[in-house]
PDB file of C-alpha atoms in Angstrom:
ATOM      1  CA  UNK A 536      14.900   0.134   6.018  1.00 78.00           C
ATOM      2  CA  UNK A 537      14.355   3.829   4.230  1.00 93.00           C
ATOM      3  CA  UNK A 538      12.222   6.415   5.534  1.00 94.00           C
ATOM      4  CA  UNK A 539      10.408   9.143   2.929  1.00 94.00           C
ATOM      5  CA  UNK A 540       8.346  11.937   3.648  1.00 94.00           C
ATOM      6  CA  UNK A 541       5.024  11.388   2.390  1.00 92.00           C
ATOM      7  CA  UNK A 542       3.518  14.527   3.404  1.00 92.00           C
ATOM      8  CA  UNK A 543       4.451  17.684   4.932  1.00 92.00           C
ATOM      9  CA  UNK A 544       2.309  20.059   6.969  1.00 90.00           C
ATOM     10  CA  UNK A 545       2.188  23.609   8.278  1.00 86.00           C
ATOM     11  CA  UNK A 546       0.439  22.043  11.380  1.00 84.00           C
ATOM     12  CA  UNK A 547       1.810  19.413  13.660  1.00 85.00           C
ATOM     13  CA  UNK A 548      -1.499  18.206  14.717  1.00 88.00           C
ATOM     14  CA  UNK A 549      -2.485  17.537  10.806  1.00 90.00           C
ATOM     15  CA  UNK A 550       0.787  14.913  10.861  1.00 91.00           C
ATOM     16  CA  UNK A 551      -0.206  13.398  13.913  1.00 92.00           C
ATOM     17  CA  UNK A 552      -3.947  12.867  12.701  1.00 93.00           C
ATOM     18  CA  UNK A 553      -2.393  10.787   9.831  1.00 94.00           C
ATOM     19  CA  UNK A 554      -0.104   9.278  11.869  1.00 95.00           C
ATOM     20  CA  UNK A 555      -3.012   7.389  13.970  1.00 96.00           C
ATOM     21  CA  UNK A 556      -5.161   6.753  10.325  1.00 95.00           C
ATOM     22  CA  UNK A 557      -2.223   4.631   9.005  1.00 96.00           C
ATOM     23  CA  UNK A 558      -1.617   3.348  12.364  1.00 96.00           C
ATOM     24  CA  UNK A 559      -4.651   1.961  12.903  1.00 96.00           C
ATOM     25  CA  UNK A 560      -3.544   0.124   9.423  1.00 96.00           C
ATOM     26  CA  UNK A 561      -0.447  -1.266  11.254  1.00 95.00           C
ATOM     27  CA  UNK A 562       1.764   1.240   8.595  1.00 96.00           C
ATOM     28  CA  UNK A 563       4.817   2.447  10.727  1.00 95.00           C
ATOM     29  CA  UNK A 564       5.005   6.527  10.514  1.00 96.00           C
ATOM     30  CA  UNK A 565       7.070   9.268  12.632  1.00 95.00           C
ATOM     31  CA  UNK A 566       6.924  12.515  12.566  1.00 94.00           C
ATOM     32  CA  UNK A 567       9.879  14.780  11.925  1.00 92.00           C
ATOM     33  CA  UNK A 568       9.922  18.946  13.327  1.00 88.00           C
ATOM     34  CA  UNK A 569      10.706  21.226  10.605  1.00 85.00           C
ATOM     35  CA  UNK A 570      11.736  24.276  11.216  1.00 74.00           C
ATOM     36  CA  UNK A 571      11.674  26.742  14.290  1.00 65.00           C
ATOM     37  CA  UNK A 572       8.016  27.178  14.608  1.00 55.00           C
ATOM     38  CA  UNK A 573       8.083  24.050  16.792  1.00 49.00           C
ATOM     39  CA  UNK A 574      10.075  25.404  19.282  1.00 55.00           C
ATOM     40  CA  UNK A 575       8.218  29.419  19.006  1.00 56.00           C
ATOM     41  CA  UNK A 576       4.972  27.905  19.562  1.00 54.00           C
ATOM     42  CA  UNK A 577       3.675  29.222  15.963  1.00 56.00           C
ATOM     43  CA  UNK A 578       2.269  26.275  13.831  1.00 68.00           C
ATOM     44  CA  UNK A 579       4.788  23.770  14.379  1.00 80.00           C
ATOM     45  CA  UNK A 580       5.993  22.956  10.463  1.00 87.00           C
ATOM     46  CA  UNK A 581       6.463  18.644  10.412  1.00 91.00           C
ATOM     47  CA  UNK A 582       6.618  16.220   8.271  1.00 93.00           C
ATOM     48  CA  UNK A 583       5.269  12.767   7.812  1.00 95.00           C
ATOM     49  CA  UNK A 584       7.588   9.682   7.032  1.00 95.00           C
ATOM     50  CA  UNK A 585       6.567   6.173   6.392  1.00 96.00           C
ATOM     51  CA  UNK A 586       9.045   3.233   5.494  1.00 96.00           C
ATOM     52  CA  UNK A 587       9.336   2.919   1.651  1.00 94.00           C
ATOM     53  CA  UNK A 588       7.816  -0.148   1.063  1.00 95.00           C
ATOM     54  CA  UNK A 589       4.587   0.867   2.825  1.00 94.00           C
ATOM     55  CA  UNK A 590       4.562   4.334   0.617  1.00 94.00           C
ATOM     56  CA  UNK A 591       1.683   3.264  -1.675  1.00 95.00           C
ATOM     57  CA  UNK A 592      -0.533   2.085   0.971  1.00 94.00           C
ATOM     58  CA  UNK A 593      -0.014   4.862   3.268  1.00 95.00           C
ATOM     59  CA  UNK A 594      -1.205   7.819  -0.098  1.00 94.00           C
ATOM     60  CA  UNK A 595      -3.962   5.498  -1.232  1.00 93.00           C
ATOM     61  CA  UNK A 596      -4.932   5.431   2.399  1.00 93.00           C
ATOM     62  CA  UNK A 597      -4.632   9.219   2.863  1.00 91.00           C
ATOM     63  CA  UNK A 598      -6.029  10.290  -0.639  1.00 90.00           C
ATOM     64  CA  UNK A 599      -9.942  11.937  -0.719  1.00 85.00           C
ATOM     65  CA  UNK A 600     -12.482   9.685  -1.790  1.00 82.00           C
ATOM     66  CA  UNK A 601     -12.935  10.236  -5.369  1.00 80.00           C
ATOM     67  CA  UNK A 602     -16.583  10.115  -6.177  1.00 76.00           C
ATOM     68  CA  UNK A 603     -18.563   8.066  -8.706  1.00 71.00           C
ATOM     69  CA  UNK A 604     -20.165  10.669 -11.302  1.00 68.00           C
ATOM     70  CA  UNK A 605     -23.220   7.898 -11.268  1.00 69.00           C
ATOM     71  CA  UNK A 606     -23.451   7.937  -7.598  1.00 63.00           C
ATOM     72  CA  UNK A 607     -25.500  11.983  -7.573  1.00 60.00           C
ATOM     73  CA  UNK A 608     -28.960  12.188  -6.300  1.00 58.00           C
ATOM     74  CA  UNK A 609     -29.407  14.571  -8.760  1.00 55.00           C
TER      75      UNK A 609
END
């Protein structure tokens, strides 16, 4: 099974927040350090991975809500 990095982040936290969205979807993710900032204790750089054949369910699952033009309370 491949692994691909669907997102990346400057913030570990933002990666792990994902992680438990698609998890709670049964979508297998890890998270992957990048960089020295992990270890220096300044914003911790990582990266998101999901197995390839779960990669369109895991952006259409992490994409904003687009909104209906029709849907306004204008």
């Amino acid at each position: 099974m491949y692994w691909i990095t669907l997102r990346t982040t400057s913030n570990r936290l933002e990666a792990e927040l994902m992680e438990q969205v698609l998890a709670a979807h049964d979508i297998p993710t890890r998270i992957i350090d990048l960089g020295l900032g992990s270890y220096l204790g300044a914003g911790s750089p990582a990266a998101l991975q999901v197995r390839s054949c779960d990669r369109l369910t895991a952006l259409l699952l992490l994409s904003p809500v687009e909104e209906d033009p029709g849907d306004s309370l204008e």
